[in-house]
PDB file of C-alpha atoms in Angstrom:
ATOM      1  CA  MET A   1      16.276 216.389  85.363  1.00 64.00           C
ATOM      2  CA  THR A   2      14.064 217.271  88.285  1.00 73.00           C
ATOM      3  CA  ALA A   3      14.722 216.677  91.954  1.00 69.00           C
ATOM      4  CA  VAL A   4      11.950 214.050  92.060  1.00 67.00           C
ATOM      5  CA  THR A   5      13.546 212.060  89.217  1.00 74.00           C
ATOM      6  CA  VAL A   6      16.977 212.149  90.878  1.00 71.00           C
ATOM      7  CA  ARG A   7      15.499 210.998  94.198  1.00 77.00           C
ATOM      8  CA  HIS A   8      13.583 208.210  92.413  1.00 77.00           C
ATOM      9  CA  ASP A   9      16.768 207.029  90.605  1.00 82.00           C
ATOM     10  CA  ARG A  10      18.742 206.990  93.879  1.00 84.00           C
ATOM     11  CA  LEU A  11      15.968 205.046  95.586  1.00 84.00           C
ATOM     12  CA  GLU A  12      15.993 202.436  92.818  1.00 84.00           C
ATOM     13  CA  LEU A  13      19.787 202.186  92.989  1.00 84.00           C
ATOM     14  CA  LEU A  14      19.664 201.765  96.778  1.00 84.00           C
ATOM     15  CA  ALA A  15      16.982 199.062  96.457  1.00 84.00           C
ATOM     16  CA  GLY A  16      19.120 197.247  93.869  1.00 86.00           C
ATOM     17  CA  PHE A  17      22.152 197.304  96.184  1.00 84.00           C
ATOM     18  CA  ALA A  18      20.016 196.010  99.067  1.00 87.00           C
ATOM     19  CA  VAL A  19      18.825 193.080  96.938  1.00 88.00           C
ATOM     20  CA  LEU A  20      22.408 192.265  95.894  1.00 87.00           C
ATOM     21  CA  VAL A  21      23.596 192.342  99.519  1.00 88.00           C
ATOM     22  CA  CYS A  22      20.737 190.001 100.547  1.00 81.00           C
ATOM     23  CA  LEU A  23      21.562 187.579  97.722  1.00 84.00           C
ATOM     24  CA  ALA A  24      25.251 187.586  98.631  1.00 83.00           C
ATOM     25  CA  GLY A  25      24.342 186.879 102.270  1.00 81.00           C
ATOM     26  CA  LEU A  26      22.117 183.964 101.273  1.00 81.00           C
ATOM     27  CA  LEU A  27      24.858 182.565  99.034  1.00 74.00           C
ATOM     28  CA  VAL A  28      27.409 182.737 101.855  1.00 74.00           C
ATOM     29  CA  ALA A  29      24.953 181.090 104.276  1.00 71.00           C
ATOM     30  CA  ALA A  30      24.263 178.296 101.794  1.00 66.00           C
ATOM     31  CA  MET A  31      27.966 177.637 101.220  1.00 64.00           C
ATOM     32  CA  VAL A  32      28.772 177.615 104.934  1.00 63.00           C
ATOM     33  CA  GLY A  33      25.834 175.307 105.642  1.00 56.00           C
ATOM     34  CA  HIS A  34      26.710 172.919 102.794  1.00 52.00           C
ATOM     35  CA  HIS A  35      30.403 172.568 103.616  1.00 49.00           C
ATOM     36  CA  GLN A  36      30.088 171.669 107.240  1.00 48.00           C
ATOM     37  CA  GLY A  37      33.330 171.355 109.042  1.00 49.00           C
ATOM     38  CA  ASN A  38      33.955 168.614 111.543  1.00 52.00           C
ATOM     39  CA  ASP A  39      30.605 167.321 112.769  1.00 60.00           C
ATOM     40  CA  GLY A  40      32.158 165.768 115.877  1.00 75.00           C
ATOM     41  CA  GLY A  41      32.652 162.333 114.346  1.00 83.00           C
ATOM     42  CA  TYR A  42      35.737 160.271 113.646  1.00 88.00           C
ATOM     43  CA  PRO A  43      37.203 159.901 110.124  1.00 91.00           C
ATOM     44  CA  VAL A  44      36.993 156.704 108.072  1.00 89.00           C
ATOM     45  CA  HIS A  45      38.462 156.040 104.610  1.00 91.00           C
ATOM     46  CA  ALA A  46      37.126 153.957 101.711  1.00 90.00           C
ATOM     47  CA  SER A  47      38.049 153.352  98.046  1.00 88.00           C
ATOM     48  CA  PHE A  48      35.424 153.254  95.304  1.00 88.00           C
ATOM     49  CA  SER A  49      35.629 152.538  91.587  1.00 86.00           C
ATOM     50  CA  GLN A  50      33.081 155.274  90.821  1.00 82.00           C
ATOM     51  CA  ILE A  51      31.549 158.075  92.935  1.00 84.00           C
ATOM     52  CA  ASP A  52      29.550 160.043  90.332  1.00 81.00           C
ATOM     53  CA  GLY A  53      27.530 162.736  92.109  1.00 80.00           C
ATOM     54  CA  LEU A  54      29.043 162.194  95.569  1.00 84.00           C
ATOM     55  CA  ASN A  55      30.417 165.481  96.907  1.00 85.00           C
ATOM     56  CA  VAL A  56      32.029 166.882 100.008  1.00 88.00           C
ATOM     57  CA  GLY A  57      29.159 167.408 102.437  1.00 85.00           C
ATOM     58  CA  SER A  58      27.106 164.446 101.148  1.00 85.00           C
ATOM     59  CA  ASP A  59      25.416 162.344 103.816  1.00 87.00           C
ATOM     60  CA  VAL A  60      26.632 159.045 105.233  1.00 88.00           C
ATOM     61  CA  ARG A  61      23.616 157.010 106.366  1.00 90.00           C
ATOM     62  CA  LEU A  62      23.083 153.920 108.447  1.00 90.00           C
ATOM     63  CA  ALA A  63      19.573 152.418 108.314  1.00 90.00           C
ATOM     64  CA  GLY A  64      18.379 155.619 106.620  1.00 86.00           C
ATOM     65  CA  ILE A  65      19.643 157.876 109.426  1.00 87.00           C
ATOM     66  CA  THR A  66      22.422 160.376 108.771  1.00 88.00           C
ATOM     67  CA  VAL A  67      25.419 159.401 110.913  1.00 90.00           C
ATOM     68  CA  GLY A  68      28.152 161.407 109.156  1.00 88.00           C
ATOM     69  CA  HIS A  69      29.253 163.401 106.131  1.00 91.00           C
ATOM     70  CA  VAL A  70      31.795 163.135 103.333  1.00 89.00           C
ATOM     71  CA  ILE A  71      34.736 165.399 104.197  1.00 91.00           C
ATOM     72  CA  GLY A  72      37.122 164.686 101.325  1.00 89.00           C
ATOM     73  CA  THR A  73      37.503 163.024  97.929  1.00 90.00           C
ATOM     74  CA  THR A  74      40.699 162.358  95.966  1.00 90.00           C
ATOM     75  CA  VAL A  75      41.962 160.015  93.251  1.00 91.00           C
ATOM     76  CA  ASP A  76      44.667 157.477  94.071  1.00 89.00           C
ATOM     77  CA  PRO A  77      47.287 157.972  91.301  1.00 91.00           C
ATOM     78  CA  LYS A  78      48.383 154.318  91.470  1.00 91.00           C
ATOM     79  CA  THR A  79      45.025 152.506  91.422  1.00 88.00           C
ATOM     80  CA  PHE A  80      42.891 155.289  89.884  1.00 89.00           C
ATOM     81  CA  GLN A  81      40.292 154.580  92.557  1.00 88.00           C
ATOM     82  CA  ALA A  82      38.294 157.347  94.221  1.00 88.00           C
ATOM     83  CA  GLN A  83      39.465 157.761  97.817  1.00 90.00           C
ATOM     84  CA  VAL A  84      36.677 159.058 100.050  1.00 90.00           C
ATOM     85  CA  THR A  85      37.082 160.241 103.623  1.00 91.00           C
ATOM     86  CA  PHE A  86      33.944 160.571 105.690  1.00 91.00           C
ATOM     87  CA  THR A  87      33.024 160.989 109.315  1.00 90.00           C
ATOM     88  CA  LEU A  88      30.984 158.727 111.551  1.00 89.00           C
ATOM     89  CA  ALA A  89      29.212 159.851 114.715  1.00 89.00           C
ATOM     90  CA  PRO A  90      31.170 158.900 117.862  1.00 88.00           C
ATOM     91  CA  ASP A  91      28.409 156.548 119.025  1.00 89.00           C
ATOM     92  CA  VAL A  92      28.401 154.568 115.726  1.00 86.00           C
ATOM     93  CA  LYS A  93      30.699 151.540 116.022  1.00 88.00           C
ATOM     94  CA  LEU A  94      30.805 149.484 112.806  1.00 88.00           C
ATOM     95  CA  PRO A  95      32.264 145.976 112.393  1.00 89.00           C
ATOM     96  CA  THR A  96      35.329 145.854 110.124  1.00 86.00           C
ATOM     97  CA  ASP A  97      33.501 143.835 107.460  1.00 88.00           C
ATOM     98  CA  SER A  98      30.778 146.485 107.009  1.00 88.00           C
ATOM     99  CA  ALA A  99      30.074 147.742 103.495  1.00 88.00           C
ATOM    100  CA  ALA A 100      29.955 151.307 102.166  1.00 88.00           C
ATOM    101  CA  ILE A 101      27.748 151.748  99.091  1.00 87.00           C
ATOM    102  CA  VAL A 102      27.354 154.910  96.998  1.00 87.00           C
ATOM    103  CA  THR A 103      23.650 155.212  96.237  1.00 85.00           C
ATOM    104  CA  SER A 104      21.096 157.906  95.391  1.00 81.00           C
ATOM    105  CA  ASP A 105      18.044 159.362  97.097  1.00 78.00           C
ATOM    106  CA  SER A 106      15.897 158.977  94.001  1.00 72.00           C
ATOM    107  CA  LEU A 107      16.132 158.839  90.237  1.00 68.00           C
ATOM    108  CA  LEU A 108      17.237 162.475  90.071  1.00 67.00           C
ATOM    109  CA  GLY A 109      18.332 162.908  93.696  1.00 70.00           C
ATOM    110  CA  GLY A 110      21.746 163.481  95.174  1.00 80.00           C
ATOM    111  CA  LYS A 111      24.158 160.707  96.130  1.00 85.00           C
ATOM    112  CA  TYR A 112      25.082 159.523  99.603  1.00 87.00           C
ATOM    113  CA  ILE A 113      27.002 156.670 101.230  1.00 88.00           C
ATOM    114  CA  ALA A 114      24.804 153.919 102.654  1.00 89.00           C
ATOM    115  CA  LEU A 115      26.454 151.773 105.319  1.00 90.00           C
ATOM    116  CA  SER A 116      25.598 148.106 105.689  1.00 88.00           C
ATOM    117  CA  PRO A 117      26.893 146.624 108.966  1.00 89.00           C
ATOM    118  CA  GLY A 118      28.828 143.377 108.888  1.00 85.00           C
ATOM    119  CA  GLY A 119      29.138 140.705 111.531  1.00 85.00           C
ATOM    120  CA  ALA A 120      32.819 140.799 112.525  1.00 84.00           C
ATOM    121  CA  ASP A 121      33.862 141.075 116.162  1.00 86.00           C
ATOM    122  CA  SER A 122      36.447 143.807 115.541  1.00 85.00           C
ATOM    123  CA  LEU A 123      35.350 147.408 114.947  1.00 87.00           C
ATOM    124  CA  VAL A 124      36.436 150.095 112.467  1.00 86.00           C
ATOM    125  CA  LYS A 125      38.773 152.418 114.340  1.00 86.00           C
ATOM    126  CA  PRO A 126      39.099 156.197 113.843  1.00 88.00           C
ATOM    127  CA  GLY A 127      41.151 156.726 110.685  1.00 86.00           C
ATOM    128  CA  GLY A 128      40.448 153.124 109.653  1.00 85.00           C
ATOM    129  CA  VAL A 129      39.678 151.833 106.173  1.00 86.00           C
ATOM    130  CA  MET A 130      36.487 150.155 104.978  1.00 86.00           C
ATOM    131  CA  THR A 131      37.413 147.572 102.332  1.00 84.00           C
ATOM    132  CA  GLU A 132      33.927 146.363 101.359  1.00 84.00           C
ATOM    133  CA  THR A 133      32.698 149.053  98.961  1.00 83.00           C
ATOM    134  CA  GLN A 134      30.442 149.450  95.949  1.00 76.00           C
ATOM    135  CA  GLY A 135      30.674 152.469  93.664  1.00 75.00           C
ATOM    136  CA  SER A 136      27.801 154.412  92.175  1.00 72.00           C
ATOM    137  CA  ILE A 137      25.816 153.166  89.219  1.00 70.00           C
ATOM    138  CA  SER A 138      25.452 155.711  86.443  1.00 67.00           C
ATOM    139  CA  LEU A 139      21.924 156.202  85.118  1.00 69.00           C
ATOM    140  CA  GLU A 140      23.358 157.035  81.696  1.00 70.00           C
ATOM    141  CA  GLN A 141      25.293 153.752  81.583  1.00 71.00           C
ATOM    142  CA  LEU A 142      22.195 151.755  82.542  1.00 72.00           C
ATOM    143  CA  LEU A 143      20.096 153.469  79.870  1.00 77.00           C
ATOM    144  CA  SER A 144      22.726 152.954  77.167  1.00 80.00           C
ATOM    145  CA  LYS A 145      23.012 149.242  78.040  1.00 80.00           C
ATOM    146  CA  PHE A 146      19.232 148.894  77.892  1.00 81.00           C
ATOM    147  CA  ILE A 147      18.980 150.679  74.540  1.00 85.00           C
ATOM    148  CA  PHE A 148      21.851 148.613  73.084  1.00 80.00           C
ATOM    149  CA  SER A 149      20.206 145.410  74.340  1.00 81.00           C
ATOM    150  CA  VAL A 150      16.833 146.279  72.773  1.00 82.00           C
ATOM    151  CA  THR A 151      18.439 147.377  69.493  1.00 83.00           C
ATOM    152  CA  ASP A 152      20.559 144.216  69.343  1.00 78.00           C
ATOM    153  CA  SER A 153      17.508 142.011  69.977  1.00 81.00           C
ATOM    154  CA  LEU A 154      15.519 143.763  67.243  1.00 81.00           C
ATOM    155  CA  GLN A 155      18.357 143.345  64.740  1.00 82.00           C
ATOM    156  CA  LYS A 156      18.680 139.624  65.537  1.00 83.00           C
ATOM    157  CA  SER A 157      14.946 139.038  65.166  1.00 82.00           C
ATOM    158  CA  GLN A 158      14.909 140.918  61.829  1.00 83.00           C
ATOM    159  CA  LYS A 159      17.822 138.829  60.525  1.00 83.00           C
ATOM    160  CA  ALA A 160      16.114 135.619  61.645  1.00 80.00           C
ATOM    161  CA  ALA A 161      12.871 136.659  59.932  1.00 80.00           C
ATOM    162  CA  ALA A 162      14.686 137.574  56.716  1.00 80.00           C
ATOM    163  CA  SER A 163      16.520 134.237  56.502  1.00 77.00           C
ATOM    164  CA  LYS A 164      13.339 132.155  56.934  1.00 72.00           C
ATOM    165  CA  PRO A 165      11.399 131.338  53.742  1.00 65.00           C
ATOM    166  CA  ALA A 166       7.913 132.776  53.759  1.00 56.00           C
ATOM    167  CA  ALA A 167       5.120 130.319  54.584  1.00 55.00           C
ATOM    168  CA  GLY A 168       3.154 129.115  51.553  1.00 53.00           C
ATOM    169  CA  SER A 169       5.816 130.104  49.012  1.00 51.00           C
ATOM    170  CA  LEU A 170       6.245 127.998  45.905  1.00 54.00           C
ATOM    171  CA  SER A 171       9.218 125.746  45.733  1.00 50.00           C
ATOM    172  CA  ASP A 172      11.299 125.076  42.603  1.00 51.00           C
ATOM    173  CA  GLU A 173      11.279 121.325  43.268  1.00 51.00           C
ATOM    174  CA  PRO A 174       8.679 119.131  41.431  1.00 51.00           C
TER     175      PRO A 174
END
């Protein structure tokens, strides 16, 4: 092995370590940015039947504007409902009859909580509970219902066609 080959191997090894360190730094930055701590808002709790795709760090939006983030998700062992804790910006004051709806950005996009203000005079307090909620709708469930519906309709029409006598057929009666 020559001195040039050894130097070349060390240079490649050093470049590989530099790339790994850069990737690790980017991964740490992404994780820290995704799991934001307290964004200065006050906590609110809500129960949902289904929160597929909603994660800690997901947005909470009012009129399409991000006003908070999901900070915790758990399952209530008694009701088997998903308990979600999220923050709201200090300047956002929602009526107590407001609704929290788990929805998605697009067909393949991430989930977020959309808030729909109510009309009550009293306001949700820090640490309060929103009772008007709607869980997420699973794309897979919608597709399976659609496919079952189409298949069921086709089977019914085939049975109806098979039980009808063909037009112009000869009858046994004189």
